[in-house]
Short mmCIF file of N, CA and C in Angstrom, two decimals:
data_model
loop_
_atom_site.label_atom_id
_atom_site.label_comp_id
_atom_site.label_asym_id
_atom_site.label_seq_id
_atom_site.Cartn_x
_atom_site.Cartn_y
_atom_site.Cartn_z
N UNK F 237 -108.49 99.28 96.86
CA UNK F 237 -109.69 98.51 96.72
C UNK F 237 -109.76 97.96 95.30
N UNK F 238 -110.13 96.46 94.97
CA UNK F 238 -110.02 96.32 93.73
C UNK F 238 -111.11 96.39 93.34
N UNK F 239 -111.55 96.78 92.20
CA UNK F 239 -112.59 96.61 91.32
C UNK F 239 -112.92 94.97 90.75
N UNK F 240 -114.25 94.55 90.88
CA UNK F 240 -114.47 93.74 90.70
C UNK F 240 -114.99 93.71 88.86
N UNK F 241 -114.75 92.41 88.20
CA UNK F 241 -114.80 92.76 86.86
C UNK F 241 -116.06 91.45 86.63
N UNK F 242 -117.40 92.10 86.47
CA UNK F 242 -118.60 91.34 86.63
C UNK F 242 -118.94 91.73 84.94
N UNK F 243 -118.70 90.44 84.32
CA UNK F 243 -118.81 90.08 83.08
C UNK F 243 -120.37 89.80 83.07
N UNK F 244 -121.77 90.44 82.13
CA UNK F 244 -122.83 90.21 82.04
C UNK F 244 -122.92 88.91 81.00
N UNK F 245 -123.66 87.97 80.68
CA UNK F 245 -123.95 87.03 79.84
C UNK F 245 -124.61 87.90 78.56
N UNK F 246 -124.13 87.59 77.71
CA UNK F 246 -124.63 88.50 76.48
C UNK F 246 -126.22 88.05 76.29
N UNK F 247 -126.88 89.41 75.66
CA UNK F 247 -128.61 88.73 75.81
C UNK F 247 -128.98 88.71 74.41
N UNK F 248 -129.61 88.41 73.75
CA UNK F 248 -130.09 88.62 72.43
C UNK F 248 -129.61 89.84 72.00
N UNK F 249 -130.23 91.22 72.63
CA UNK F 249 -130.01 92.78 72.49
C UNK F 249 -128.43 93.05 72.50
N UNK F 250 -127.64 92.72 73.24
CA UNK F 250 -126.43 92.72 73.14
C UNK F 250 -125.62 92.28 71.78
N UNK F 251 -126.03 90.86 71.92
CA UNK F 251 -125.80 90.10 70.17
C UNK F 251 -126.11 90.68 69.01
N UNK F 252 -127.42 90.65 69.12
CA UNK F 252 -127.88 92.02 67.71
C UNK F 252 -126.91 93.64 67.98
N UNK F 253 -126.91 93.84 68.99
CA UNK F 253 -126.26 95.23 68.89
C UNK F 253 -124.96 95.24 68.42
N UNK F 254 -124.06 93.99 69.00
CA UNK F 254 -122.47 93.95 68.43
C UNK F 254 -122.90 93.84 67.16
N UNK F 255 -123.31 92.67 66.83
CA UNK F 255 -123.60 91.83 65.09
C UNK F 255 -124.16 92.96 64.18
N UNK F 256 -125.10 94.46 64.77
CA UNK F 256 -124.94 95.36 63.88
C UNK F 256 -123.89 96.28 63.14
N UNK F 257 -123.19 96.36 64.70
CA UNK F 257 -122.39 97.39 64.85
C UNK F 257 -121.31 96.67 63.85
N UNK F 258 -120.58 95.21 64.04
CA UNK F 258 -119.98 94.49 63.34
C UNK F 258 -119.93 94.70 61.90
N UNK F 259 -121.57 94.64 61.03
CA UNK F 259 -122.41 94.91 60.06
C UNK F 259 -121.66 95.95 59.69
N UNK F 260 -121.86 97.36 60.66
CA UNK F 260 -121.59 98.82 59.77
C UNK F 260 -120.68 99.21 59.84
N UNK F 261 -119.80 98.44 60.69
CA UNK F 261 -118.01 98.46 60.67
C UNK F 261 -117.70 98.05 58.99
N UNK F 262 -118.23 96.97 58.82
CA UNK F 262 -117.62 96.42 57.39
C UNK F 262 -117.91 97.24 56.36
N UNK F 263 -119.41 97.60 56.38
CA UNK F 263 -120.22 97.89 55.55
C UNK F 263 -119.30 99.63 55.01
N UNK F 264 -118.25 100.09 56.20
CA UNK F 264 -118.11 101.46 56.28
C UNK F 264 -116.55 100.82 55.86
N UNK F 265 -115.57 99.92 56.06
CA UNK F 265 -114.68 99.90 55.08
C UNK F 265 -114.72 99.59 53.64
N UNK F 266 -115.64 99.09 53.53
CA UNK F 266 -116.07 98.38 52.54
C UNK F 266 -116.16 99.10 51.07
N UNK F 267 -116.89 100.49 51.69
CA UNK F 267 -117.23 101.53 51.39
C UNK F 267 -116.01 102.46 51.05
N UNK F 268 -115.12 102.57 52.07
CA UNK F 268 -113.87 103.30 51.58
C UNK F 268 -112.47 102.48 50.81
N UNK F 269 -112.82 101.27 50.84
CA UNK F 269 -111.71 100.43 50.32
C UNK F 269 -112.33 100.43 48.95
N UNK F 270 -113.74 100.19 48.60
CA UNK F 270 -114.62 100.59 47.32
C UNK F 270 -113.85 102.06 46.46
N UNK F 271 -114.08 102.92 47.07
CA UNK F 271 -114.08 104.10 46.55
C UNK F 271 -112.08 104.06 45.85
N UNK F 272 -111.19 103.93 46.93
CA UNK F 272 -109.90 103.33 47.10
C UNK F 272 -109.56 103.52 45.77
N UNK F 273 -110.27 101.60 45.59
CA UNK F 273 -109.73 101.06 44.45
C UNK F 273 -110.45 101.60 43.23
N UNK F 274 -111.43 101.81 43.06
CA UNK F 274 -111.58 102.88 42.00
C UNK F 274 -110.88 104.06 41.41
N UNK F 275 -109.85 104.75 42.43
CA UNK F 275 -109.14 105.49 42.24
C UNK F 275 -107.79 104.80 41.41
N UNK F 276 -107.84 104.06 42.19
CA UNK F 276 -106.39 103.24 41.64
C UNK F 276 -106.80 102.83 40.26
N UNK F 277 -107.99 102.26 40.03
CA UNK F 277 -108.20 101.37 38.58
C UNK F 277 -108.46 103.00 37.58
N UNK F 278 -109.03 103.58 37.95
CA UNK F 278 -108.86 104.89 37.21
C UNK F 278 -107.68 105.09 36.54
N UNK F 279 -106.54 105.39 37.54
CA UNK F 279 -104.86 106.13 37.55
C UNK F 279 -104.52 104.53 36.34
N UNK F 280 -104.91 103.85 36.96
CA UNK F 280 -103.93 102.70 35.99
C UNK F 280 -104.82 102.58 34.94
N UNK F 281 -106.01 103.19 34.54
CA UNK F 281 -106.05 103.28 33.26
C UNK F 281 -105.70 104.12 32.30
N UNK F 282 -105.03 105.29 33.09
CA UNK F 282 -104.91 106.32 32.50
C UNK F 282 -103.13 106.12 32.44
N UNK F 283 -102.58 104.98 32.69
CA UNK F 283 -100.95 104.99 33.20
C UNK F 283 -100.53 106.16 34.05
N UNK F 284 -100.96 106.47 35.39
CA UNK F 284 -100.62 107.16 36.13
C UNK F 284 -100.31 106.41 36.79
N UNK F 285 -99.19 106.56 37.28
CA UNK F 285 -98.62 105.54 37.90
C UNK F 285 -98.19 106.22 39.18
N UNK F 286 -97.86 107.61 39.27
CA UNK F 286 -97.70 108.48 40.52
C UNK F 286 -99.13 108.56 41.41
N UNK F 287 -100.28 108.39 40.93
CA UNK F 287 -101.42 108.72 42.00
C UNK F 287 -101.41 107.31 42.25
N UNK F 288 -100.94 106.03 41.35
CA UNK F 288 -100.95 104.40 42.18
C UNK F 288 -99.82 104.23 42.99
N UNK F 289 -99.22 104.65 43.16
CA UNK F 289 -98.10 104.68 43.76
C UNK F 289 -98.91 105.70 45.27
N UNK F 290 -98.95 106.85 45.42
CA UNK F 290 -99.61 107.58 46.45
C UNK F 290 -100.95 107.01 46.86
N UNK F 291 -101.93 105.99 46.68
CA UNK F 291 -102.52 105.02 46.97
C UNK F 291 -101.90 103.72 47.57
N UNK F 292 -101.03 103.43 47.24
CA UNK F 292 -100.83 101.73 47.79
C UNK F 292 -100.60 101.84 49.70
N UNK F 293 -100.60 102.94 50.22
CA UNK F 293 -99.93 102.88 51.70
C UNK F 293 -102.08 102.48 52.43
N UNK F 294 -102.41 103.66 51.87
CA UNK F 294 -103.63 103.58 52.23
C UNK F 294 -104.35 102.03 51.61
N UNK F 295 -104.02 101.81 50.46
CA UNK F 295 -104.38 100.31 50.03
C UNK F 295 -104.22 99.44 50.75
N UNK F 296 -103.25 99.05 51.30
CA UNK F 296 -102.10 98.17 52.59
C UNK F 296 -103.34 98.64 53.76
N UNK F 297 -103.86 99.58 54.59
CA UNK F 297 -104.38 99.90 55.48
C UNK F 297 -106.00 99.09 55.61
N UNK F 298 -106.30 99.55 54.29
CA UNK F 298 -107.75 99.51 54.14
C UNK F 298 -108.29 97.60 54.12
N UNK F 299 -106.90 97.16 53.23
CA UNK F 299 -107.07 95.61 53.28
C UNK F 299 -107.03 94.83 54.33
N UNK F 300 -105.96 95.50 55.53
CA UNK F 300 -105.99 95.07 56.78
C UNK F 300 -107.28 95.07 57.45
N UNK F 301 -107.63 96.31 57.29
CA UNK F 301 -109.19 96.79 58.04
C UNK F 301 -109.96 95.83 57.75
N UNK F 302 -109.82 95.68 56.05
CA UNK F 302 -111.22 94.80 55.87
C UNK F 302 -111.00 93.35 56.18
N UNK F 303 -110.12 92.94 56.18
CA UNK F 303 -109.72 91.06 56.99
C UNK F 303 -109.87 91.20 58.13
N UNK F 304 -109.73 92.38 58.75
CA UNK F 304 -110.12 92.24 60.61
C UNK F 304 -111.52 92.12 60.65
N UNK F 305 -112.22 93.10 60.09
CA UNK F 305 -113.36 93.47 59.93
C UNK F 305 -114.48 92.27 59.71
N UNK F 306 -114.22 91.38 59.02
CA UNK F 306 -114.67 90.32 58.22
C UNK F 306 -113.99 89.00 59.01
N UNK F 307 -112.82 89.19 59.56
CA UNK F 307 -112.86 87.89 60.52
C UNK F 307 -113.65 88.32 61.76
N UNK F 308 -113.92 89.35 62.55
CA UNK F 308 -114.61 89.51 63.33
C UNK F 308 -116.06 89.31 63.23
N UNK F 309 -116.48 89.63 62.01
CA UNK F 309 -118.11 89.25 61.72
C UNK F 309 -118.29 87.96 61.77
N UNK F 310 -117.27 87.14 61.05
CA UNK F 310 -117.17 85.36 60.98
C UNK F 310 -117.42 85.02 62.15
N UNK F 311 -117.31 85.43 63.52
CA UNK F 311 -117.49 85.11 64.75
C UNK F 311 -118.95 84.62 64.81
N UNK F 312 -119.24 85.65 64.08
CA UNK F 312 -121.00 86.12 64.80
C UNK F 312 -121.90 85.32 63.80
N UNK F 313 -120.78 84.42 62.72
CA UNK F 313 -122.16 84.14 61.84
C UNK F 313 -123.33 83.19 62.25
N UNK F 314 -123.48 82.26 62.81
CA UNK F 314 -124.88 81.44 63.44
C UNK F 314 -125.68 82.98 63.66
N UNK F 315 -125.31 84.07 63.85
CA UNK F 315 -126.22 85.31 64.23
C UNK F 315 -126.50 86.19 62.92
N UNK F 316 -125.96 86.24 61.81
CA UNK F 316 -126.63 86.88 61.34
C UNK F 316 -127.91 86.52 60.87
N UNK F 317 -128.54 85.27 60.58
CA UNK F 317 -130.08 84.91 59.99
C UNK F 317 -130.76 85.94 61.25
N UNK F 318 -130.44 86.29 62.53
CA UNK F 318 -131.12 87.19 63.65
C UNK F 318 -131.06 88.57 63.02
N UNK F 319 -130.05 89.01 61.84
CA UNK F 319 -129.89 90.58 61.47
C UNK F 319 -131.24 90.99 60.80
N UNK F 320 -131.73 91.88 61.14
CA UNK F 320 -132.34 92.71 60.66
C UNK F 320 -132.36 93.04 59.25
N UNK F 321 -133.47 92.30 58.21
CA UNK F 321 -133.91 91.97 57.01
C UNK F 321 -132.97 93.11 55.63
N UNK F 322 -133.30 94.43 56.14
CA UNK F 322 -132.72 95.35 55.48
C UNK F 322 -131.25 95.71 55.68
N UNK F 323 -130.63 95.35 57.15
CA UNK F 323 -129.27 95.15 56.76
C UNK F 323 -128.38 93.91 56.37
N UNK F 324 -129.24 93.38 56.67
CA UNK F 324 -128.34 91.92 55.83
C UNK F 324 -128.60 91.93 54.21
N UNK F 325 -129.64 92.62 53.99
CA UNK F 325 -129.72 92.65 52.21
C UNK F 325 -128.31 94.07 52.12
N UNK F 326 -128.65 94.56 52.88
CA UNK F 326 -127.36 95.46 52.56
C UNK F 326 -125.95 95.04 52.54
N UNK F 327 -125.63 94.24 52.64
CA UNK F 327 -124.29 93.59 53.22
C UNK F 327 -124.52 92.72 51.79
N UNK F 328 -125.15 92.33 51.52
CA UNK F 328 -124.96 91.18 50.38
C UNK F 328 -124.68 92.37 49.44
N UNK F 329 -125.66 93.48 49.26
CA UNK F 329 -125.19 93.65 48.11
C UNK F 329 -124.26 94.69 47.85
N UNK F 330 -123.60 94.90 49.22
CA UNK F 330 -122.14 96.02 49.16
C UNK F 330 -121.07 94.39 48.88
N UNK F 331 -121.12 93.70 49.45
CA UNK F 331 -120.35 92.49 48.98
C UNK F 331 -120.57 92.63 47.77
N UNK F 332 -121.32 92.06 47.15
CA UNK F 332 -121.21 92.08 45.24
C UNK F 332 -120.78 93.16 44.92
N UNK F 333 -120.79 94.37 45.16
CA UNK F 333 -120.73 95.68 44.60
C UNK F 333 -118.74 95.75 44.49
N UNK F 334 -118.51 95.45 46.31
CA UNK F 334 -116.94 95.72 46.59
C UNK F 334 -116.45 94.20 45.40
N UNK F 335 -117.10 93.43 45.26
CA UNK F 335 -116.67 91.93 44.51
C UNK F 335 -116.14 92.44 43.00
N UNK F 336 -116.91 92.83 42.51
CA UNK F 336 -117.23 93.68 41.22
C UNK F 336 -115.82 94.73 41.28
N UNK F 337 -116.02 95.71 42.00
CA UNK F 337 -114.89 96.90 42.02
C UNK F 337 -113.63 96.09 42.24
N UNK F 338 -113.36 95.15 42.99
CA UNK F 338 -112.11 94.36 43.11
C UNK F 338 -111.47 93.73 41.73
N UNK F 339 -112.56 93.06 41.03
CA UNK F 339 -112.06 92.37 40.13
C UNK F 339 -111.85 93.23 38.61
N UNK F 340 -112.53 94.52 38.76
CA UNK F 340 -112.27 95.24 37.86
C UNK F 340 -110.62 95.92 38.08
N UNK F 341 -110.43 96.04 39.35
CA UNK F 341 -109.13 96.74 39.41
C UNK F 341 -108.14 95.59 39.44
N UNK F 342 -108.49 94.15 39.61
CA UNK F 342 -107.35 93.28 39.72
C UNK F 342 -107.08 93.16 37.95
N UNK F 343 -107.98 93.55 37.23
CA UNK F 343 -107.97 93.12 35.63
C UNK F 343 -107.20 94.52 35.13
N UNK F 344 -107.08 95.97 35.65
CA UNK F 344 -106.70 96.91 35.55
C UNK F 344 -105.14 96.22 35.60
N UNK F 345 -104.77 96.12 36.62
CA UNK F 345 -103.32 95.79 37.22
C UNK F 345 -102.37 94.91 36.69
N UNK F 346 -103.22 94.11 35.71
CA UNK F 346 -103.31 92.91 35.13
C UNK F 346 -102.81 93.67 33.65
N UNK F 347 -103.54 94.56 33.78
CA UNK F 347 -103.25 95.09 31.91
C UNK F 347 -102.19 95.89 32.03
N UNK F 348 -101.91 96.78 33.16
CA UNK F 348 -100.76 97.75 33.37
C UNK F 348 -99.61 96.67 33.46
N UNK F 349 -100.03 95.86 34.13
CA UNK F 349 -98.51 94.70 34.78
C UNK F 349 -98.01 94.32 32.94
N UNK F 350 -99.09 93.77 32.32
CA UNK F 350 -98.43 93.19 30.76
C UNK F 350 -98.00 93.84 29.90
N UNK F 351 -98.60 95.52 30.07
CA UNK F 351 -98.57 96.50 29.22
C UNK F 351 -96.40 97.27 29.87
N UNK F 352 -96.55 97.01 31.05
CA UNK F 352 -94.73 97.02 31.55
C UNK F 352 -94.39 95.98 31.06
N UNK F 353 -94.68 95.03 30.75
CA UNK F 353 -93.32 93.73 30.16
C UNK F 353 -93.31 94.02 28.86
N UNK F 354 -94.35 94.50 28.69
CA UNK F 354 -93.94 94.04 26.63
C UNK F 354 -92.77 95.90 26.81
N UNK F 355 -93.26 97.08 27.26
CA UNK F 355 -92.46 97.44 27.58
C UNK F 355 -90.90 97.79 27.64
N UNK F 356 -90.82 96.77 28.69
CA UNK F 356 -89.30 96.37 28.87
C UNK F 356 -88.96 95.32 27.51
N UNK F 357 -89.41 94.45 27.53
CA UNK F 357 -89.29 93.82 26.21
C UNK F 357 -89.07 94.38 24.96
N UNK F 358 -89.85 95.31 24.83
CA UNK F 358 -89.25 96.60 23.67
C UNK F 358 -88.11 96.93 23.91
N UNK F 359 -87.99 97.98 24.93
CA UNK F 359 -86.56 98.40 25.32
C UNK F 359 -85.51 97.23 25.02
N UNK F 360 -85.46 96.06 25.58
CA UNK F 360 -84.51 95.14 25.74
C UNK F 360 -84.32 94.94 23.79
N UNK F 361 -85.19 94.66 23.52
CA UNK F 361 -84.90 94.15 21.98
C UNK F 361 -84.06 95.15 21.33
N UNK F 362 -84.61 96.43 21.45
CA UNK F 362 -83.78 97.53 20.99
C UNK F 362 -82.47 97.62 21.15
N UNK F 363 -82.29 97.17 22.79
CA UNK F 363 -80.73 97.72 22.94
C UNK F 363 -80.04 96.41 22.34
N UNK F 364 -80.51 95.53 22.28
CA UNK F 364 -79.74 94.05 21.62
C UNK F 364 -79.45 94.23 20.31
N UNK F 365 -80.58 95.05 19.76
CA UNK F 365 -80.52 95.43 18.26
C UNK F 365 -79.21 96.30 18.50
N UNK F 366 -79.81 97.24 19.03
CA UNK F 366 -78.46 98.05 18.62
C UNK F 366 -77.04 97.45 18.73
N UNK F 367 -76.58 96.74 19.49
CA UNK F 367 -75.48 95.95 19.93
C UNK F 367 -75.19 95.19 18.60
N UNK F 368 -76.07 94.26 18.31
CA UNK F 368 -75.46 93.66 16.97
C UNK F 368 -75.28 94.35 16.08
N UNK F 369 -76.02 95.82 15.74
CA UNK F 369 -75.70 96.36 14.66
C UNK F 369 -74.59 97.18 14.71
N UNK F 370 -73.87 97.55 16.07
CA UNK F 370 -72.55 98.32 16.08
C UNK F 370 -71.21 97.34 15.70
N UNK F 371 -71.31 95.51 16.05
CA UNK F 371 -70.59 95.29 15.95
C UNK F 371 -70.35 93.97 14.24
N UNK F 372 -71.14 94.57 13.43
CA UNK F 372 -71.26 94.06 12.31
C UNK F 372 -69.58 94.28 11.28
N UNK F 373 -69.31 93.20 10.79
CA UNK F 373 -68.22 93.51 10.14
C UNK F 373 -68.21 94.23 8.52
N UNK F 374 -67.40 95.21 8.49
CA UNK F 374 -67.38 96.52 7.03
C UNK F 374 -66.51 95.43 6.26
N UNK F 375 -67.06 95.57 5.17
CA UNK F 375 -66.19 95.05 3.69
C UNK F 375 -65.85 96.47 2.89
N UNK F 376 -64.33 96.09 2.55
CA UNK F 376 -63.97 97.08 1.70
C UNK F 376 -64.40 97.12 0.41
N UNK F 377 -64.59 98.01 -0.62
CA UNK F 377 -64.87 97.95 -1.69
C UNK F 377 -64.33 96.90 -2.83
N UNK F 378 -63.13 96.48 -2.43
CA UNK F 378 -62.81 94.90 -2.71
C UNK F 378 -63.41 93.72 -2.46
N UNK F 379 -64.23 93.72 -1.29
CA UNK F 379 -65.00 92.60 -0.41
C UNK F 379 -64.27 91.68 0.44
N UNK F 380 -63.13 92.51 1.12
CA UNK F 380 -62.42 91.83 2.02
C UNK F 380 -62.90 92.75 3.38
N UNK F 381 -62.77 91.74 4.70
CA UNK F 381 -63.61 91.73 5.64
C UNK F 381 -62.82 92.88 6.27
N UNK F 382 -63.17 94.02 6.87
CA UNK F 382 -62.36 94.37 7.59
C UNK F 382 -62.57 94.60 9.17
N UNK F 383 -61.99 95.42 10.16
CA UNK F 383 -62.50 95.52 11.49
C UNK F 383 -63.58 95.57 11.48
N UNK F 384 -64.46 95.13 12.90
CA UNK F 384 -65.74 94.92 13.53
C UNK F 384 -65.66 97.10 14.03
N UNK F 385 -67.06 97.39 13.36
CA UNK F 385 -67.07 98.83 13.74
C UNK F 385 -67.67 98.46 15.51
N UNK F 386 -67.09 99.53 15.70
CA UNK F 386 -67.21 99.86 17.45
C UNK F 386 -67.66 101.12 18.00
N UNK F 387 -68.71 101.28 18.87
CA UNK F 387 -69.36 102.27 19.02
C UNK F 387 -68.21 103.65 19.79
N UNK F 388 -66.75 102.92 20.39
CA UNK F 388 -65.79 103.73 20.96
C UNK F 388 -65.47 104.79 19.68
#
């Protein structure tokens, strides 16, 4: 016997109920992708680079969540001016809040990323230094040139 699949027309109550639920879906990654990156901007201020490193899998997860999350609400927007006064002020201002925590940790990442080049840039200068200075040519106490010293 087949089951018949009797699709209801969505009613107002329905709409508000997804468009909340939508709401505290985001509102609840939002919340843990918040907390997240705080951890991370922490570790990278401190150059821990092992607890940013043991963050980025869950980072990768949470960003997915929140683009699903947030293209699914985009559906519903002609509906949110219908949300309910106190959660739509809530949503604005976990948006500014997660806006804020984002750009503090993109400026974190930003200082760790420049703070590795100059870094390597040290290192590199050094070993160049050292290179020219092994193969500098010795004058004898006469002032005739002799072999290039060699670090062999």
């Amino acid at each position: 016997m087949q089951k018949e699949n009797l699709k209801v027309a969505p009613t107002k109550e329905n709409v508000k109920l997804t468009l909340r639920t939508h709401v505290q879906e985001v509102l609840a990654v939002m919340l843990a992708f918040s907390n997240l990156l705080i951890k991370e901007t922490e570790a990278l201020k401190k150059a821990d680079f092992k607890t940013v490193d043991t963050l980025q899998a869950d980072k990768k997860l949470f960003a997915k969540q929140y683009e699903a999350k947030i293209t699914a609400l985009a559906t519903l927007r002609e509906e949110l001016p219908n949300l309910e006064l106190a959660l739509r002020e809530k949503l604005m201002k976990e948006r500014l809040r997660f806006n804020k925590i984002l750009d503090e940790n993109m400026k974190a990442l930003e200082v760790a990323q420049n703070s590795t080049k100059r870094l390597i840039n040290r290192i590199l200068e050094a070993a160049r230094s050292a290179v020219v200075d092994e193969k500098q040519t010795n004058y004898s106490n006469g002032g005739k040139a002799m072999a290039y010293k060699s670090a062999s």
